[in-house]
Tab-separated table of C-alpha atoms in Angstrom:
chain	number	residue	atom	x	y	z
A	184	MET	CA	-16.814	-6.417	14.655
A	185	ALA	CA	-14.941	-9.426	15.826
A	186	ARG	CA	-13.687	-11.848	13.200
A	187	GLU	CA	-14.232	-15.660	13.299
A	188	ARG	CA	-11.378	-17.487	11.686
A	189	GLN	CA	-11.878	-20.827	9.966
A	190	LEU	CA	-8.418	-22.344	9.972
A	191	SER	CA	-7.490	-25.565	8.283
A	192	PRO	CA	-4.627	-27.558	9.999
A	193	ARG	CA	-1.271	-25.663	9.449
A	194	PRO	CA	0.723	-27.170	6.660
A	195	SER	CA	4.407	-27.918	6.835
A	196	PRO	CA	6.543	-24.746	6.556
A	197	ARG	CA	6.619	-23.732	2.821
A	198	LEU	CA	8.790	-21.135	1.331
A	199	SER	CA	8.058	-19.248	-1.909
A	200	ARG	CA	10.200	-16.643	-3.470
A	201	ARG	CA	7.674	-14.012	-3.413
A	202	SER	CA	6.569	-15.068	0.162
A	203	LEU	CA	9.793	-13.583	1.353
A	204	LEU	CA	10.878	-11.253	-1.390
A	205	GLY	CA	7.741	-9.803	-3.061
A	206	GLY	CA	7.584	-6.045	-4.007
A	207	ALA	CA	4.240	-5.609	-2.149
A	208	ALA	CA	4.362	-1.914	-1.735
A	209	ALA	CA	1.087	-1.013	-2.766
A	210	GLY	CA	-0.607	-1.323	-0.045
A	211	ALA	CA	-1.038	2.224	-1.341
A	212	VAL	CA	-2.631	8.774	-12.122
A	213	GLY	CA	-2.541	12.221	-13.759
A	214	LEU	CA	-6.091	12.201	-14.906
A	215	THR	CA	-9.001	13.964	-12.992
A	216	ALA	CA	-12.682	13.167	-12.920
A	217	VAL	CA	-14.078	14.986	-15.796
A	218	SER	CA	-17.257	16.085	-13.896
A	219	ALA	CA	-15.594	17.011	-10.866
A	220	GLY	CA	-15.905	20.519	-9.685
A	221	THR	CA	-13.130	22.923	-8.492
A	222	ALA	CA	-13.067	24.991	-5.389
A	223	SER	CA	-13.810	28.288	-7.220
A	224	ALA	CA	-17.050	26.781	-8.512
A	225	ALA	CA	-18.862	27.393	-5.294
A	226	ALA	CA	-17.805	29.287	-2.248
A	227	SER	CA	-20.010	27.578	0.103
A	228	ARG	CA	-22.204	24.381	0.361
A	229	THR	CA	-24.506	22.872	3.068
A	230	VAL	CA	-24.615	19.064	3.002
A	231	ASP	CA	-25.482	16.023	5.251
A	232	VAL	CA	-21.635	14.747	5.235
A	233	ALA	CA	-18.376	16.491	4.312
A	234	ILE	CA	-15.702	14.035	3.228
A	235	VAL	CA	-12.115	14.941	3.240
A	236	GLY	CA	-10.091	13.212	0.918
A	237	GLY	CA	-10.962	12.007	-2.628
A	238	GLY	CA	-8.880	8.920	-2.733
A	239	ILE	CA	-10.556	5.449	-2.993
A	240	ALA	CA	-11.717	5.688	0.699
A	241	GLY	CA	-13.389	9.009	0.470
A	242	LEU	CA	-15.132	8.185	-2.879
A	243	THR	CA	-16.323	4.967	-1.649
A	244	ALA	CA	-17.792	6.389	1.334
A	245	ALA	CA	-19.503	9.240	-0.672
A	246	ARG	CA	-20.819	6.548	-3.105
A	247	ASP	CA	-22.495	4.639	-0.163
A	248	LEU	CA	-23.914	7.792	1.518
A	249	VAL	CA	-25.262	9.050	-1.598
A	250	ALA	CA	-26.921	5.548	-2.150
A	251	GLY	CA	-28.258	6.108	1.494
A	252	GLY	CA	-30.031	9.348	0.556
A	253	LYS	CA	-27.554	11.749	1.965
A	254	SER	CA	-26.134	14.779	0.411
A	255	VAL	CA	-22.240	15.092	0.278
A	256	ALA	CA	-19.336	17.156	-0.723
A	257	VAL	CA	-15.824	15.581	-1.168
A	258	LEU	CA	-12.979	17.906	-0.704
A	259	GLU	CA	-9.775	16.759	-2.518
A	260	ALA	CA	-6.546	18.649	-1.941
A	261	ARG	CA	-4.927	17.704	-5.419
A	262	ASP	CA	-5.992	18.592	-8.731
A	263	ARG	CA	-6.921	14.917	-9.451
A	264	VAL	CA	-8.673	12.025	-7.655
A	265	GLY	CA	-6.968	8.709	-6.535
A	266	GLY	CA	-4.769	9.863	-3.612
A	267	ARG	CA	-1.923	7.256	-3.418
A	268	VAL	CA	-3.261	5.782	-6.744
A	269	VAL	CA	-2.045	7.586	-9.773
A	270	ASN	CA	-1.494	6.942	-13.630
A	271	LEU	CA	1.736	8.573	-14.816
A	272	LYS	CA	1.846	9.623	-18.667
A	273	LEU	CA	4.409	8.068	-20.825
A	274	ALA	CA	6.127	10.029	-23.709
A	275	ASN	CA	5.143	7.202	-26.138
A	276	GLY	CA	1.346	8.014	-25.260
A	277	GLY	CA	0.915	5.296	-22.771
A	278	PHE	CA	0.904	5.379	-19.018
A	279	THR	CA	2.112	3.450	-16.110
A	280	GLU	CA	1.076	3.266	-12.510
A	281	GLY	CA	2.913	5.606	-10.095
A	282	GLY	CA	1.144	4.310	-6.865
A	283	GLY	CA	-1.007	1.356	-5.816
A	284	GLU	CA	-1.519	-0.890	-8.792
A	285	PHE	CA	-1.785	-4.641	-7.905
A	286	ILE	CA	-4.759	-6.700	-6.540
A	287	GLY	CA	-5.140	-10.314	-5.508
A	288	PRO	CA	-6.996	-13.013	-4.053
A	289	THR	CA	-9.291	-12.108	-0.929
A	290	GLN	CA	-9.225	-8.586	-2.016
A	291	ASN	CA	-12.659	-8.760	-2.685
A	292	ARG	CA	-14.150	-5.037	-2.174
A	293	ILE	CA	-11.878	-3.400	-4.467
A	294	LYS	CA	-12.537	-6.138	-7.191
A	295	ALA	CA	-16.276	-5.576	-6.635
A	296	LEU	CA	-15.996	-1.904	-7.013
A	297	ALA	CA	-13.806	-2.185	-10.075
A	298	ASP	CA	-16.273	-4.677	-11.586
A	299	SER	CA	-19.239	-2.328	-10.823
A	300	LEU	CA	-17.642	0.413	-12.812
A	301	GLY	CA	-16.521	-1.702	-15.808
A	302	VAL	CA	-12.789	-1.798	-14.862
A	303	ALA	CA	-11.394	-5.039	-15.984
A	304	THR	CA	-8.122	-6.757	-14.498
A	305	PHE	CA	-5.272	-8.689	-16.352
A	306	THR	CA	-2.674	-11.154	-14.950
A	307	THR	CA	0.704	-9.408	-13.978
A	308	TYR	CA	3.332	-10.802	-16.254
A	309	ASN	CA	4.856	-13.608	-14.509
A	310	THR	CA	6.320	-16.097	-17.275
A	311	GLY	CA	9.886	-16.989	-17.361
A	312	LYS	CA	12.652	-16.994	-14.918
A	313	ASN	CA	12.989	-14.762	-11.660
A	314	LEU	CA	16.364	-12.978	-10.928
A	315	LEU	CA	18.397	-13.070	-7.607
A	316	TYR	CA	21.175	-10.427	-7.427
A	317	LYS	CA	23.105	-11.126	-4.418
A	318	ASP	CA	27.053	-10.525	-3.391
A	319	GLY	CA	27.351	-9.138	-6.955
A	320	LYS	CA	26.185	-12.585	-8.673
A	321	ARG	CA	23.269	-12.488	-11.008
A	322	THR	CA	21.313	-15.747	-10.847
A	323	PRO	CA	18.248	-16.351	-13.043
A	324	TYR	CA	16.067	-19.290	-11.693
A	325	ASP	CA	13.103	-21.325	-12.802
A	326	THR	CA	10.126	-21.105	-10.745
A	327	SER	CA	8.419	-24.236	-12.186
A	328	GLY	CA	10.476	-26.735	-10.570
A	329	LEU	CA	10.342	-28.574	-7.248
A	330	LEU	CA	11.326	-25.562	-5.176
A	331	GLY	CA	8.726	-23.228	-6.786
A	332	SER	CA	9.690	-19.669	-6.775
A	333	VAL	CA	12.376	-20.084	-3.895
A	334	PRO	CA	15.445	-18.202	-4.726
A	335	PRO	CA	18.668	-20.024	-4.814
A	336	VAL	CA	20.173	-18.943	-1.531
A	337	ASP	CA	21.989	-21.545	0.805
A	338	ALA	CA	19.931	-24.641	2.046
A	339	ALA	CA	20.392	-23.572	5.707
A	340	GLY	CA	19.028	-20.007	4.906
A	341	LEU	CA	15.926	-21.420	3.095
A	342	ALA	CA	15.383	-24.022	5.961
A	343	ASN	CA	15.525	-21.219	8.671
A	344	ALA	CA	13.562	-18.767	6.528
A	345	ALA	CA	10.767	-21.274	6.170
A	346	ILE	CA	10.573	-21.869	9.847
A	347	VAL	CA	10.483	-18.166	10.582
A	348	GLN	CA	7.668	-17.767	8.052
A	349	SER	CA	5.607	-20.307	9.389
A	350	GLU	CA	6.152	-18.949	12.994
A	351	LEU	CA	5.123	-15.533	11.819
A	352	ASP	CA	1.743	-17.023	10.312
A	353	SER	CA	1.087	-19.018	13.559
A	354	MET	CA	1.583	-15.793	15.673
A	355	ALA	CA	-0.536	-13.677	13.409
A	356	ALA	CA	-3.386	-16.182	13.548
A	357	GLN	CA	-3.580	-15.173	17.200
A	358	VAL	CA	-4.016	-11.488	16.514
A	359	PRO	CA	-7.774	-10.026	16.097
A	360	VAL	CA	-7.716	-7.998	12.913
A	361	ASP	CA	-10.231	-5.538	14.277
A	362	ALA	CA	-8.451	-5.154	17.685
A	363	PRO	CA	-4.718	-6.345	17.622
A	364	TRP	CA	-3.980	-4.554	20.899
A	365	THR	CA	-6.259	-7.081	22.438
A	366	ALA	CA	-4.230	-10.245	21.442
A	367	ALA	CA	-3.083	-12.297	24.332
A	368	LYS	CA	0.523	-11.514	23.875
A	369	ALA	CA	-0.080	-7.853	22.515
A	370	ALA	CA	2.075	-6.319	25.266
A	371	GLU	CA	4.985	-8.578	24.716
A	372	TRP	CA	4.857	-8.388	20.849
A	373	ASP	CA	4.310	-4.400	20.686
A	374	LYS	CA	7.347	-3.863	22.971
A	375	GLN	CA	9.764	-4.946	20.523
A	376	THR	CA	10.699	-4.135	16.935
A	377	PHE	CA	10.405	-6.494	14.075
A	378	GLU	CA	14.102	-6.465	13.841
A	379	SER	CA	14.862	-7.435	17.456
A	380	TRP	CA	12.474	-10.560	16.947
A	381	LEU	CA	14.280	-11.451	13.485
A	382	ASN	CA	17.674	-11.091	15.103
A	383	ALA	CA	16.526	-13.717	17.431
A	384	ASN	CA	14.859	-15.991	14.984
A	385	ALA	CA	16.390	-15.616	11.433
A	386	ILE	CA	19.787	-16.706	12.746
A	387	ILE	CA	21.145	-17.582	9.219
A	388	PRO	CA	22.526	-14.511	7.287
A	389	SER	CA	20.705	-15.514	4.040
A	390	ALA	CA	17.421	-15.963	5.883
A	391	LYS	CA	17.689	-12.602	7.551
A	392	PHE	CA	18.346	-11.149	4.091
A	393	LEU	CA	15.057	-12.640	2.961
A	394	LEU	CA	12.997	-11.450	5.555
A	395	ASP	CA	14.667	-7.892	5.608
A	396	LEU	CA	13.730	-7.721	1.993
A	397	ALA	CA	10.335	-8.739	2.494
A	398	CYS	CA	9.810	-6.125	5.145
A	399	THR	CA	10.877	-3.281	2.988
A	400	SER	CA	8.962	-4.636	0.037
A	401	ILE	CA	5.781	-4.723	2.137
A	402	PHE	CA	6.126	-1.608	4.583
A	403	SER	CA	8.844	0.500	2.887
A	404	ALA	CA	10.203	0.647	6.065
A	405	GLN	CA	13.120	-1.030	7.846
A	406	PRO	CA	12.591	-4.062	10.374
A	407	ARG	CA	13.977	-1.827	13.156
A	408	GLU	CA	11.148	0.882	12.663
A	409	LEU	CA	8.283	-1.488	12.937
A	410	SER	CA	6.458	-2.855	15.903
A	411	LEU	CA	6.225	-6.751	15.878
A	412	LEU	CA	2.789	-6.735	16.815
A	413	TYR	CA	1.777	-4.207	13.946
A	414	VAL	CA	3.613	-6.663	11.514
A	415	LEU	CA	1.531	-9.491	12.951
A	416	TYR	CA	-1.723	-7.483	12.397
A	417	TYR	CA	-0.658	-6.673	8.927
A	418	ILE	CA	-0.122	-10.403	8.096
A	419	ALA	CA	-3.189	-11.345	9.741
A	420	ALA	CA	-5.133	-8.755	7.766
A	421	ALA	CA	-3.867	-10.189	4.261
A	422	GLY	CA	-7.054	-12.125	3.981
A	423	ASP	CA	-10.793	-11.825	4.321
A	424	GLU	CA	-13.637	-12.884	6.501
A	425	SER	CA	-13.182	-16.451	5.431
A	426	ASN	CA	-9.367	-16.721	4.851
A	427	ALA	CA	-6.687	-16.256	7.397
A	428	GLY	CA	-4.063	-13.840	6.505
A	429	THR	CA	-0.470	-15.196	5.536
A	430	LEU	CA	2.884	-13.638	4.708
A	431	GLU	CA	2.799	-15.615	1.453
A	432	ARG	CA	-0.374	-13.913	0.334
A	433	LEU	CA	1.287	-10.541	1.150
A	434	THR	CA	4.313	-10.938	-1.084
A	435	ASP	CA	3.362	-13.559	-3.744
A	436	THR	CA	2.685	-12.728	-7.273
A	437	ALA	CA	0.663	-15.645	-8.541
A	438	GLY	CA	-1.795	-16.395	-5.817
A	439	GLY	CA	-0.845	-13.149	-3.766
A	440	ALA	CA	-1.412	-9.539	-3.686
A	441	GLN	CA	0.497	-8.805	-6.894
A	442	GLU	CA	-1.443	-11.353	-9.006
A	443	SER	CA	-3.300	-8.961	-11.166
A	444	ARG	CA	-3.350	-5.039	-12.458
A	445	PHE	CA	-6.126	-3.026	-13.910
A	446	VAL	CA	-6.784	-2.527	-17.654
A	447	GLY	CA	-6.286	1.358	-18.288
A	448	GLY	CA	-4.247	1.525	-15.116
A	449	SER	CA	-5.265	1.444	-11.259
A	450	GLN	CA	-6.588	5.090	-11.234
A	451	GLN	CA	-9.319	4.211	-13.533
A	452	VAL	CA	-11.232	3.137	-10.414
A	453	PRO	CA	-11.240	6.283	-8.629
A	454	ILE	CA	-11.759	8.296	-11.766
A	455	LYS	CA	-14.821	6.446	-12.768
A	456	LEU	CA	-16.133	6.497	-9.312
A	457	ALA	CA	-15.783	10.114	-9.066
A	458	ALA	CA	-17.513	10.675	-12.281
A	459	THR	CA	-20.485	8.948	-10.799
A	460	LEU	CA	-20.582	11.656	-8.042
A	461	GLY	CA	-20.299	14.459	-10.439
A	462	ASP	CA	-19.678	17.939	-8.824
A	463	ARG	CA	-20.066	16.556	-5.380
A	464	VAL	CA	-16.446	16.145	-5.827
A	465	VAL	CA	-14.324	19.256	-5.290
A	466	LEU	CA	-10.646	19.402	-6.583
A	467	SER	CA	-7.734	21.629	-5.421
A	468	ALA	CA	-9.419	22.173	-1.939
A	469	PRO	CA	-7.089	21.172	0.717
A	470	VAL	CA	-8.917	21.200	4.112
A	471	ARG	CA	-7.342	23.748	6.605
A	472	SER	CA	-9.998	23.567	9.505
A	473	ILE	CA	-12.800	21.512	10.807
A	474	VAL	CA	-14.852	23.526	13.543
A	475	LYS	CA	-18.004	22.493	15.405
A	476	SER	CA	-20.383	25.204	15.551
A	477	GLY	CA	-23.842	24.452	17.200
A	478	GLY	CA	-25.084	21.088	16.044
A	479	ALA	CA	-23.031	21.018	12.814
A	480	TYR	CA	-19.463	21.232	11.371
A	481	VAL	CA	-17.879	23.931	9.325
A	482	VAL	CA	-15.183	22.503	6.988
A	483	THR	CA	-13.136	25.223	5.652
A	484	ALA	CA	-10.951	24.297	2.613
A	485	ASP	CA	-9.056	26.642	0.144
A	486	GLY	CA	-11.686	28.454	-1.785
A	487	ILE	CA	-14.795	26.706	-0.363
A	488	THR	CA	-16.452	26.134	3.069
A	489	VAL	CA	-18.778	23.092	3.641
A	490	ASN	CA	-21.481	23.075	6.646
A	491	ALA	CA	-22.368	19.503	7.392
A	492	THR	CA	-23.815	17.603	10.166
A	493	ARG	CA	-21.044	14.800	9.828
A	494	VAL	CA	-17.542	14.618	8.626
A	495	VAL	CA	-15.612	11.657	7.281
A	496	VAL	CA	-11.642	12.412	7.315
A	497	ALA	CA	-10.340	9.799	4.814
A	498	LEU	CA	-6.600	10.621	5.083
A	499	PRO	CA	-3.537	8.873	6.504
A	500	PRO	CA	-3.201	9.551	10.165
A	501	PRO	CA	-0.152	11.846	10.086
A	502	LEU	CA	-2.011	13.989	7.248
A	503	ALA	CA	-5.312	14.008	9.181
A	504	ALA	CA	-3.281	15.414	12.150
A	505	ARG	CA	-2.485	18.670	9.957
A	506	ILE	CA	-5.876	19.812	9.818
A	507	THR	CA	-6.904	22.193	12.712
A	508	TYR	CA	-9.876	20.956	14.935
A	509	ASP	CA	-12.183	22.824	17.248
A	510	PRO	CA	-12.842	21.297	19.683
A	511	LEU	CA	-9.518	19.500	19.893
A	512	LEU	CA	-9.550	15.992	19.039
A	513	PRO	CA	-9.407	13.333	21.987
A	514	ALA	CA	-5.880	13.341	23.345
A	515	ALA	CA	-5.590	9.602	22.368
A	516	ARG	CA	-6.442	10.140	18.782
A	517	ASP	CA	-3.957	12.837	18.423
A	518	GLN	CA	-1.290	10.882	20.198
A	519	LEU	CA	-1.885	8.260	17.664
A	520	THR	CA	-1.318	10.436	14.700
A	521	GLN	CA	1.918	11.702	16.159
A	522	ARG	CA	3.168	8.181	16.296
A	523	MET	CA	2.252	6.633	12.978
A	524	PRO	CA	4.801	7.773	10.231
A	525	MET	CA	4.494	7.121	6.471
A	526	GLY	CA	6.688	4.614	4.979
A	527	SER	CA	9.239	5.891	2.360
A	528	ILE	CA	9.003	4.947	-1.105
A	529	GLY	CA	9.133	5.695	-4.825
A	530	LYS	CA	8.763	3.858	-8.160
A	531	ALA	CA	11.027	4.327	-10.972
A	532	ILE	CA	9.640	3.092	-14.420
A	533	ALA	CA	12.121	2.814	-17.312
A	534	VAL	CA	10.289	2.573	-20.887
A	535	TYR	CA	11.718	0.657	-23.681
A	536	ASP	CA	10.720	-0.140	-27.329
A	537	THR	CA	9.988	-3.803	-26.396
A	538	PRO	CA	10.141	-5.970	-23.090
A	539	PHE	CA	13.315	-7.246	-24.280
A	540	TRP	CA	14.010	-9.319	-21.127
A	541	ARG	CA	11.151	-11.714	-22.103
A	542	ALA	CA	13.210	-12.852	-25.145
A	543	ASP	CA	15.999	-13.714	-22.614
A	544	GLY	CA	13.311	-15.849	-20.869
A	545	LEU	CA	13.066	-13.422	-17.851
A	546	ASN	CA	9.896	-12.312	-16.282
A	547	GLY	CA	10.879	-8.833	-15.238
A	548	GLN	CA	10.972	-9.996	-11.457
A	549	ALA	CA	14.237	-9.447	-9.633
A	550	VAL	CA	15.388	-9.158	-5.943
A	551	SER	CA	18.726	-7.794	-4.735
A	552	ASP	CA	20.767	-7.170	-1.865
A	553	ALA	CA	22.243	-3.979	-3.090
A	554	GLY	CA	21.396	-0.884	-5.191
A	555	VAL	CA	18.793	1.749	-4.950
A	556	VAL	CA	16.303	-0.830	-6.351
A	557	ARG	CA	15.885	-3.911	-4.438
A	558	SER	CA	12.771	-5.522	-6.313
A	559	THR	CA	11.407	-4.983	-9.754
A	560	PHE	CA	8.419	-5.893	-11.903
A	561	ASP	CA	7.490	-6.042	-15.658
A	562	ASN	CA	5.095	-3.249	-15.936
A	563	SER	CA	4.415	-3.364	-19.690
A	564	PRO	CA	0.912	-3.175	-20.959
A	565	PRO	CA	-0.970	-6.178	-21.440
A	566	ASP	CA	-0.295	-6.505	-25.101
A	567	GLY	CA	3.347	-5.969	-24.533
A	568	SER	CA	3.606	-3.311	-27.326
A	569	TYR	CA	6.185	-1.591	-25.436
A	570	GLY	CA	8.328	-2.682	-22.371
A	571	ALA	CA	8.342	-1.125	-18.818
A	572	LEU	CA	10.542	-2.199	-15.931
A	573	MET	CA	9.254	-0.922	-12.624
A	574	GLY	CA	11.376	-0.643	-9.450
A	575	PHE	CA	10.511	0.086	-5.832
A	576	VAL	CA	12.750	2.514	-3.992
A	577	GLU	CA	12.263	1.854	-0.495
A	578	ALA	CA	12.871	2.711	3.239
A	579	ASP	CA	16.608	3.626	3.624
A	580	GLU	CA	17.359	3.718	-0.068
A	581	MET	CA	14.497	5.984	-0.678
A	582	ARG	CA	15.484	8.347	2.151
A	583	ALA	CA	18.998	8.565	0.871
A	584	TYR	CA	17.631	9.702	-2.603
A	585	ASP	CA	14.912	12.091	-1.352
A	586	ALA	CA	16.746	15.117	-1.833
A	587	ALA	CA	18.696	13.956	-4.990
A	588	SER	CA	18.145	15.166	-8.534
A	589	GLU	CA	15.978	13.177	-10.820
A	590	ALA	CA	19.055	12.771	-13.090
A	591	ASP	CA	20.875	11.093	-10.123
A	592	VAL	CA	18.135	8.857	-9.230
A	593	LYS	CA	17.892	7.856	-12.750
A	594	ALA	CA	21.349	6.996	-13.256
A	595	ALA	CA	21.370	4.963	-10.002
A	596	VAL	CA	18.184	3.102	-11.192
A	597	LEU	CA	19.430	2.415	-14.415
A	598	ALA	CA	22.783	1.033	-13.256
A	599	ASP	CA	20.756	-1.307	-11.177
A	600	TYR	CA	18.581	-2.529	-14.093
A	601	ALA	CA	21.712	-3.047	-16.085
A	602	ASN	CA	23.131	-5.249	-13.326
A	603	TYR	CA	19.778	-7.189	-13.300
A	604	PHE	CA	18.673	-7.378	-17.205
A	605	GLY	CA	21.930	-6.347	-19.097
A	606	ASP	CA	23.054	-3.365	-21.033
A	607	LYS	CA	19.991	-2.936	-22.966
A	608	ALA	CA	18.450	-1.659	-19.871
A	609	LYS	CA	20.854	1.379	-19.895
A	610	SER	CA	18.979	3.099	-22.773
A	611	PRO	CA	15.229	3.244	-22.246
A	612	THR	CA	13.153	5.634	-24.368
A	613	SER	CA	11.737	7.389	-21.317
A	614	PHE	CA	11.971	7.331	-17.463
A	615	VAL	CA	9.395	8.352	-14.914
A	616	LEU	CA	9.911	8.608	-11.320
A	617	GLN	CA	7.349	9.136	-8.444
A	618	ARG	CA	8.587	10.128	-5.103
A	619	TRP	CA	5.936	9.946	-2.442
A	620	ASP	CA	8.166	11.163	0.164
A	621	ASN	CA	8.285	14.441	-1.756
A	622	GLU	CA	4.491	14.495	-2.737
A	623	GLY	CA	2.838	17.233	-0.665
A	624	PHE	CA	-0.449	15.474	0.151
A	625	SER	CA	0.973	12.186	0.997
A	626	ARG	CA	4.642	12.645	2.180
A	627	GLY	CA	5.281	8.868	1.888
A	628	GLY	CA	3.651	5.543	1.461
A	629	PRO	CA	2.456	2.961	0.928
A	630	VAL	CA	0.781	3.135	4.632
A	631	ALA	CA	1.270	4.692	7.865
A	632	TYR	CA	2.690	2.158	10.110
A	633	ALA	CA	2.848	1.753	13.790
A	634	PRO	CA	6.220	1.590	15.686
A	635	PRO	CA	6.499	-0.151	19.051
A	636	GLY	CA	4.080	0.795	21.975
A	637	VAL	CA	1.512	2.470	19.589
A	638	LEU	CA	-1.052	-0.143	18.983
A	639	THR	CA	-1.378	-1.386	22.518
A	640	GLU	CA	-1.462	2.415	23.982
A	641	TYR	CA	-3.467	4.264	21.123
A	642	GLY	CA	-4.642	1.537	18.624
A	643	ALA	CA	-8.313	1.812	19.913
A	644	ALA	CA	-8.263	5.429	18.640
A	645	LEU	CA	-7.688	4.411	15.081
A	646	ARG	CA	-11.239	4.209	14.069
A	647	THR	CA	-13.219	5.563	16.881
A	648	PRO	CA	-15.171	8.673	15.969
A	649	ALA	CA	-14.497	12.001	17.582
A	650	GLY	CA	-17.930	13.283	18.039
A	651	GLY	CA	-19.518	13.511	14.718
A	652	ILE	CA	-15.964	13.229	12.900
A	653	HIS	CA	-15.518	9.543	11.505
A	654	TRP	CA	-12.124	8.124	10.157
A	655	ALA	CA	-11.599	6.276	6.824
A	656	GLY	CA	-8.512	5.624	4.908
A	657	THR	CA	-6.717	2.090	4.125
A	658	GLU	CA	-4.979	2.492	7.475
A	659	THR	CA	-8.166	1.915	9.407
A	660	SER	CA	-9.186	-1.145	7.694
A	661	THR	CA	-9.400	-4.471	9.470
A	662	PHE	CA	-8.510	-6.304	6.157
A	663	TRP	CA	-5.864	-5.407	3.564
A	664	ALA	CA	-4.700	-2.251	5.495
A	665	GLY	CA	-2.397	-0.435	3.124
A	666	TYR	CA	-3.889	-1.598	0.118
A	667	MET	CA	-6.729	-0.408	-2.221
A	668	ASP	CA	-8.887	-3.053	-0.953
A	669	GLY	CA	-8.333	-1.764	2.565
A	670	ALA	CA	-9.235	1.650	1.369
A	671	VAL	CA	-12.665	0.428	-0.097
A	672	ARG	CA	-13.372	-1.515	3.250
A	673	SER	CA	-12.653	1.616	5.404
A	674	GLY	CA	-14.995	3.985	3.247
A	675	GLU	CA	-17.880	1.206	3.286
A	676	ARG	CA	-17.476	1.041	7.096
A	677	ALA	CA	-17.389	4.883	7.767
A	678	ALA	CA	-20.419	5.310	5.579
A	679	LYS	CA	-22.419	2.806	7.503
A	680	GLU	CA	-21.328	4.487	10.925
A	681	VAL	CA	-22.480	7.912	9.471
A	682	LEU	CA	-25.874	6.371	8.219
A	683	ALA	CA	-26.500	4.892	11.461
A	684	ALA	CA	-25.800	7.959	13.183
A	685	LEU	CA	-28.077	10.003	10.964
A	686	GLY	CA	-30.642	7.667	10.686
């Protein structure tokens, strides 16, 4: 569906710290839906719709299909629901989010879903000074002054970065979110990397630093890996039907995608959603093949076979490609999945008796030009009963530590935290690490991205059904791709497609 934009006159370029430095890697919890079944509970089922994937997208599709009077079976490979959204248990009895956790303005569908399930939100801790760690120097800076949350790099770099940000927003406004490959300059933008464009436009080194860090924070990928067109689409998608997307909304805390968190942790949303579906959700059932037999499909997973009239595959494109299809998928769809890799991301959370950095007047948000962790957040619970520092390990830094021991990663992370927040950070009471690159049913995150040439050549296959097989997952959303909101939207769209087809 084409989107009509209602754009106000473009303001003068404005640069905010989180608009260039946000830890926006959600886009993308060790609990399971209590009432969910397991593959051993039933060897065979016949339903209207088989849904592959028990993340937010698949569960949302199931909810809407059941509401539409259809029978469903949700097959989830893991022993839990949530996909790239997971709560990690802590030694002190608490928990922290190991995957997607933040929501913000214009992410209306995930908010509506959470509200319907009774999952409340609270504001991300954002009181006190931010930190810039650059060239070995630690600089706290106030975000309430004239420059707002702009980090204290040199004036020339700030001016250059503001111009670049404004130009990116202007270019993104020309990209249709439902079909970015149809933009007037799609061919020109898709044949170059984001890196090559930045090299020509972010000409001041400190400005390039800011934009590079924004890129890795959003995509968990380096600028050299991304198509410029894909970056522009992603910016355009950081809005809704009434609000144009902006880079600032992608990366800001207050007023942006990191504004709020969920009480009880983000996995409460898929857990409670799965509970409404009961034993329609089958865990520990990785799907191996989808075979058309007569007018129906046979979906074979470990321990269970489902016969269905329609199928919704709610997986990232590269993981959807690992299923065997008969008949073969259209070539364009298969070529697309071969060309969309996952980003590389981990989250490292150090837990302390108290959020001690707050007493030092800091909000726990740091950005850096060095180390394994380049951006951090205060991940403490709403009542501050204990402290938790969360750091993103992304792109080249994550790949460098994919094969390292957890002890080595912990040592590197705590060294960074000590640089940012002082010696107290060296001695957490516990430490948890989630490396999505090494997670068998994700193999990276927060999102599968498009390198140059992919969208213009194969983008149309992203959502186009292959016979009776429909595609969901946050990568297929027209708004907030890579985020929980995009997952909800994709599930809603896929369910509408199936209901229309089944009548």
